[in-house]
XYZ file of C-alpha atoms in Angstrom:
386
model
C -89.620 51.786 60.807
C -86.918 52.823 63.252
C -87.452 56.503 62.317
C -91.247 56.123 62.534
C -90.932 54.606 66.047
C -88.367 57.268 67.020
C -90.636 60.128 65.882
C -93.569 58.428 67.826
C -91.390 58.170 70.888
C -90.738 61.901 70.671
C -94.397 62.768 70.331
C -95.329 60.578 73.338
C -92.475 62.034 75.353
C -93.998 65.501 74.761
C -97.291 64.450 76.321
C -95.450 62.641 79.148
C -93.287 65.803 79.863
C -96.555 67.820 80.142
C -97.829 65.337 82.661
C -94.588 65.350 84.528
C -95.008 69.060 84.914
C -98.501 68.694 86.361
C -97.258 66.039 88.771
C -94.049 67.828 89.546
C -95.921 70.890 90.881
C -99.304 69.743 91.995
C -98.233 66.518 93.920
C -95.568 67.973 96.157
C -97.401 71.122 96.793
C -100.515 69.287 97.768
C -98.479 67.496 100.396
C -96.759 70.500 101.520
C -99.930 72.530 101.882
C -101.566 69.617 103.668
C -98.700 68.843 106.187
C -96.556 72.108 106.126
C -93.477 69.941 106.680
C -90.346 69.304 104.350
C -90.461 65.770 105.408
C -93.551 65.326 103.195
C -91.554 66.520 100.204
C -88.737 64.075 101.083
C -91.540 61.473 101.392
C -92.739 62.291 98.008
C -89.304 61.927 96.612
C -89.051 58.524 98.328
C -92.387 57.312 96.913
C -91.607 58.480 93.427
C -88.066 57.255 93.310
C -88.140 53.973 95.152
C -89.765 52.114 92.044
C -86.646 53.358 90.048
C -84.495 51.353 92.668
C -86.611 48.279 92.538
C -87.925 48.080 88.986
C -85.193 49.257 86.399
C -83.009 45.951 86.875
C -86.256 43.888 86.223
C -87.688 46.005 83.614
C -84.337 46.426 81.766
C -83.808 42.707 81.679
C -87.402 42.123 80.453
C -87.033 44.690 77.679
C -83.889 43.188 76.520
C -85.660 39.880 75.839
C -89.044 41.055 74.491
C -89.964 42.438 70.993
C -93.192 43.861 72.085
C -91.840 47.180 73.504
C -94.538 49.366 72.010
C -97.205 47.363 73.533
C -95.501 47.741 77.047
C -95.259 51.480 76.464
C -99.053 51.544 75.599
C -99.934 49.503 78.749
C -97.864 51.824 80.896
C -99.470 55.101 79.690
C -102.975 53.643 79.774
C -102.584 52.359 83.350
C -100.963 55.637 84.493
C -104.005 57.592 83.269
C -106.186 55.414 85.479
C -104.004 55.792 88.481
C -103.870 59.660 87.954
C -107.741 59.676 88.171
C -107.649 57.297 91.306
C -105.051 59.655 92.928
C -107.569 62.604 92.904
C -110.017 60.417 94.532
C -107.734 59.431 97.444
C -105.834 62.676 97.807
C -106.586 63.037 101.511
C -105.252 59.667 102.414
C -101.570 60.104 102.576
C -100.634 56.492 102.695
C -102.708 55.686 99.488
C -101.438 58.931 97.971
C -97.801 57.719 98.327
C -98.631 54.230 96.992
C -100.295 55.694 93.918
C -97.385 57.966 93.187
C -95.006 54.917 93.496
C -97.116 53.062 90.921
C -97.166 55.894 88.523
C -93.450 56.110 88.812
C -92.941 52.435 88.258
C -94.640 52.485 85.084
C -92.549 55.507 83.860
C -89.679 53.001 83.701
C -91.244 51.262 80.745
C -91.480 54.350 78.586
C -87.843 55.479 79.624
C -86.163 52.103 78.759
C -88.199 51.688 75.535
C -86.804 54.926 74.266
C -83.407 54.234 75.602
C -83.151 50.768 73.854
C -84.574 52.238 70.546
C -81.862 54.915 70.356
C -79.092 52.410 70.929
C -80.584 50.276 68.142
C -80.360 53.040 65.646
C -76.534 53.737 65.657
C -73.295 53.097 67.450
C -71.573 56.308 66.266
C -70.724 58.501 69.243
C -71.712 61.932 67.879
C -74.956 60.481 66.556
C -75.875 58.927 69.735
C -75.431 62.325 71.552
C -77.474 63.975 68.726
C -80.434 61.598 69.168
C -80.226 61.696 72.944
C -80.005 65.523 72.791
C -82.891 65.767 70.465
C -85.114 63.879 72.965
C -83.988 66.054 75.779
C -84.305 69.196 73.767
C -87.954 68.579 72.700
C -88.781 67.552 76.301
C -87.083 70.798 77.539
C -89.060 72.992 75.175
C -92.220 71.345 76.472
C -91.211 71.875 80.049
C -90.175 75.447 79.425
C -93.810 76.359 78.650
C -95.397 73.724 80.756
C -94.149 74.389 84.253
C -95.092 78.031 84.605
C -98.596 77.252 83.284
C -98.889 74.220 85.560
C -97.581 76.117 88.503
C -100.392 78.716 88.233
C -103.041 76.106 87.385
C -101.838 74.004 90.565
C -102.355 77.209 92.547
C -105.956 77.459 91.102
C -107.105 73.863 91.151
C -104.702 72.042 93.422
C -104.715 68.161 93.174
C -107.561 68.228 90.728
C -105.139 69.287 88.096
C -104.206 65.583 87.856
C -107.307 64.907 85.881
C -105.614 66.874 83.044
C -102.596 64.535 83.487
C -104.833 61.603 83.148
C -106.150 63.060 79.924
C -102.642 63.500 78.352
C -101.517 60.166 79.394
C -104.516 58.564 77.631
C -103.942 60.557 74.468
C -100.284 59.200 74.517
C -101.471 55.706 74.961
C -103.972 56.001 71.979
C -101.137 57.395 69.692
C -99.379 53.982 70.156
C -102.313 51.853 69.065
C -101.447 51.689 65.370
C -97.991 50.340 66.280
C -99.087 48.201 69.278
C -98.170 44.988 67.533
C -95.062 46.046 65.785
C -91.977 43.999 66.906
C -88.705 45.738 67.614
C -86.136 43.268 66.672
C -82.630 43.825 67.447
C -80.456 41.641 65.394
C -76.702 41.772 65.975
C -74.409 43.239 63.397
C -70.613 42.787 63.282
C -70.213 46.292 64.304
C -72.218 45.613 67.519
C -70.369 42.556 68.254
C -67.148 44.522 68.026
C -68.656 47.161 70.299
C -66.221 48.459 72.925
C -65.954 46.146 75.983
C -64.153 47.452 79.139
C -62.496 45.194 81.511
C -62.298 46.529 84.938
C -61.410 45.241 88.416
C -63.868 44.716 91.303
C -61.911 47.367 93.196
C -62.483 49.958 90.452
C -66.327 48.887 90.190
C -66.613 49.303 93.938
C -64.987 52.568 93.955
C -67.048 53.879 91.122
C -70.294 52.831 92.785
C -69.117 54.691 95.946
C -68.519 57.835 94.051
C -71.827 57.800 92.171
C -73.683 57.323 95.393
C -71.645 60.150 97.177
C -72.332 62.517 94.078
C -76.025 61.643 93.969
C -76.311 62.097 97.717
C -74.864 65.527 97.527
C -76.812 66.739 94.478
C -80.126 65.340 95.578
C -80.166 67.866 98.537
C -80.842 70.660 95.910
C -84.681 69.772 96.014
C -84.966 70.312 99.757
C -82.947 73.530 99.651
C -85.352 74.825 96.959
C -88.490 74.043 98.908
C -86.921 75.446 102.092
C -86.412 78.837 100.320
C -89.965 78.895 98.891
C -92.138 77.481 101.587
C -92.453 80.777 103.528
C -93.434 82.728 100.367
C -96.959 83.504 99.296
C -97.978 81.696 96.037
C -94.886 79.630 96.232
C -96.422 77.198 93.572
C -96.160 79.872 91.086
C -92.451 80.791 91.805
C -91.756 77.140 91.793
C -93.103 76.670 88.243
C -91.077 79.750 87.073
C -87.948 78.176 88.678
C -88.607 74.978 86.846
C -88.971 76.899 83.697
C -85.770 78.546 84.286
C -84.127 75.285 84.686
C -85.618 73.990 81.659
C -83.950 76.922 79.778
C -80.686 75.903 81.049
C -81.337 72.340 79.881
C -82.182 73.577 76.467
C -79.018 75.613 76.233
C -77.080 72.499 77.468
C -78.797 70.142 74.827
C -78.304 72.358 71.906
C -74.613 73.020 72.884
C -73.566 69.553 73.348
C -74.836 68.572 69.875
C -72.926 71.287 68.335
C -69.780 70.619 70.324
C -69.853 66.855 69.672
C -70.034 67.371 65.860
C -67.742 70.435 65.670
C -64.921 69.687 68.053
C -65.300 65.822 68.677
C -64.429 66.352 72.525
C -65.796 62.815 73.410
C -68.026 61.878 76.329
C -65.784 62.008 79.519
C -65.045 65.752 79.569
C -68.819 66.745 79.307
C -69.501 64.232 82.146
C -67.064 65.808 84.399
C -68.061 69.478 83.496
C -71.665 68.608 84.140
C -70.851 67.059 87.673
C -68.926 70.083 88.608
C -71.581 72.547 87.636
C -74.270 70.677 89.579
C -71.996 70.713 92.589
C -71.632 74.487 92.336
C -75.362 74.917 91.902
C -76.089 73.069 95.215
C -73.781 75.514 97.026
C -75.805 78.432 95.554
C -79.186 76.959 96.546
C -78.216 76.696 100.111
C -78.649 80.405 100.428
C -82.075 81.905 100.598
C -81.329 84.860 98.177
C -83.259 85.088 95.078
C -80.261 85.821 92.726
C -78.402 82.896 94.010
C -81.597 80.755 93.834
C -82.093 81.617 90.181
C -78.416 80.962 89.416
C -78.466 77.764 91.270
C -81.420 76.330 89.465
C -80.092 77.372 86.123
C -76.598 75.833 86.791
C -78.216 72.658 88.069
C -80.320 71.949 85.141
C -77.403 73.062 82.702
C -74.906 70.730 84.312
C -77.466 67.971 84.827
C -78.483 67.970 81.119
C -74.848 67.442 80.010
C -74.530 64.782 82.490
C -77.681 62.905 81.529
C -76.985 63.111 77.646
C -73.407 62.004 78.033
C -74.134 59.178 80.478
C -76.897 57.879 78.031
C -74.477 58.042 75.129
C -71.822 56.282 77.102
C -73.934 53.524 77.994
C -75.311 53.126 74.528
C -71.808 53.272 73.050
C -69.991 50.715 75.394
C -72.600 48.155 76.362
C -73.671 45.428 74.009
C -77.260 45.921 72.890
C -78.584 42.622 74.062
C -77.667 43.632 77.711
C -78.145 47.316 77.564
C -81.439 47.356 79.454
C -80.016 45.136 82.159
C -76.806 47.076 82.775
C -78.510 50.372 82.701
C -81.243 49.156 84.937
C -78.667 48.134 87.665
C -76.928 51.419 87.262
C -80.160 53.554 87.527
C -81.200 51.449 90.673
C -77.910 52.277 92.491
C -77.885 55.827 91.394
C -81.542 56.466 92.448
C -81.376 54.531 95.734
C -79.369 57.478 97.494
C -81.737 60.315 96.361
C -84.531 59.913 98.796
C -82.107 58.914 101.536
C -80.304 62.115 100.989
C -83.526 64.302 100.805
C -84.820 62.752 103.955
C -81.552 63.415 105.683
C -81.228 67.016 104.696
C -84.914 67.788 105.382
C -84.561 66.234 108.896
C -81.438 68.153 109.445
C -82.983 71.511 108.316
C -86.125 70.914 110.481
C -83.863 70.218 113.461
C -82.422 73.710 112.993
C -78.916 72.997 111.329
C -77.402 75.926 109.443
C -78.638 75.658 105.803
C -75.731 77.422 104.083
C -73.247 75.102 106.011
C -75.165 72.003 104.856
C -74.973 73.388 101.379
C -71.182 73.811 101.472
C -70.829 70.255 102.833
C -72.897 69.001 99.851
C -70.738 71.029 97.501
C -67.461 69.599 98.872
C -68.788 66.087 98.621
C -69.914 66.593 95.014
C -66.452 68.053 93.948
C -64.597 65.229 95.640
C -66.746 62.616 93.977
C -66.294 64.196 90.563
C -62.572 64.294 90.825
C -62.457 60.687 91.892
C -64.714 59.727 89.105
C -62.672 61.493 86.449
C -59.450 59.711 87.705
C -61.159 56.216 87.552
C -62.865 56.590 84.279
C -59.948 58.207 82.483
C -57.755 55.309 83.619
C -60.256 52.822 82.344
C -61.178 54.219 78.869
C -57.934 56.120 78.258
């Protein structure tokens, strides 16, 4: 049953990634075309990310206690389909538009934590965890690789009406879950789970770790604003944006394949890939601050390559060291803290650019903050886990 549910999760993930491609292109470009302001892009980020600050601690705790995880995933996909249709209806009302974006994003948390807990239930072996997480990211990456260029062109042709296609894919994903809607996902404890690594750390280290995470996310989140700043004066920017997302997906795919091979071949652990991913993302932000196409391409590629290493390793780290009965709660709190700073960062950088601040200098500041946070994170975590 675990393998069947995992396969089903992969399938619904494919449909959800296609929907993400539609939303990721059509929604921000609808706002940018309507307002011609980078602040509208930052507002979109705020509306889509704020639910990831509020809901993960609540959803994670709830999923830890319930056995009806498949039913919740079904309800989330079905409700998102309805909201996507409603969003097309109220596309001209910016306030309702932002509200609907927030609701769609809030429901995404259910599907995310369902799969996250499912993988943790399947194994505790480090390389296997990385393999399962990397497989999810690889399949999602392949889907994105083809989806974003297509959706970028379709968004140019149909604009916000493309969300109707998103609604259809969400509905299909919900219907695929119907045969398993009453399946209970029980998570009995084994001796191995009870002996799962537990790390004792002081409050000072916890506080320092939170500060470093917030600093790093603040720096890296600026990348989105730098990209839109470079593209907003170009004709058919939607198409180029879709191609850039596809290039980024290629970097993610290379990263996902590579981390599986390295984890099995060389057994390098989790900490080193984490730090490498953080450093590459920091360098990418520096590149993106320059409105030169070669640097823009290199920046997007590095951002996705490093980000994929970081995401897979962070997921594996949590699934390895956190007891299963508290996994959703702990990860929910972490995601809320890590997400909180992103819209604040994008609003800040968008405002500074609109006020005429030098963009390359802002990119250099973000790069420096990212590197400092990475080095500090390495020192703290290496001392804690040895």
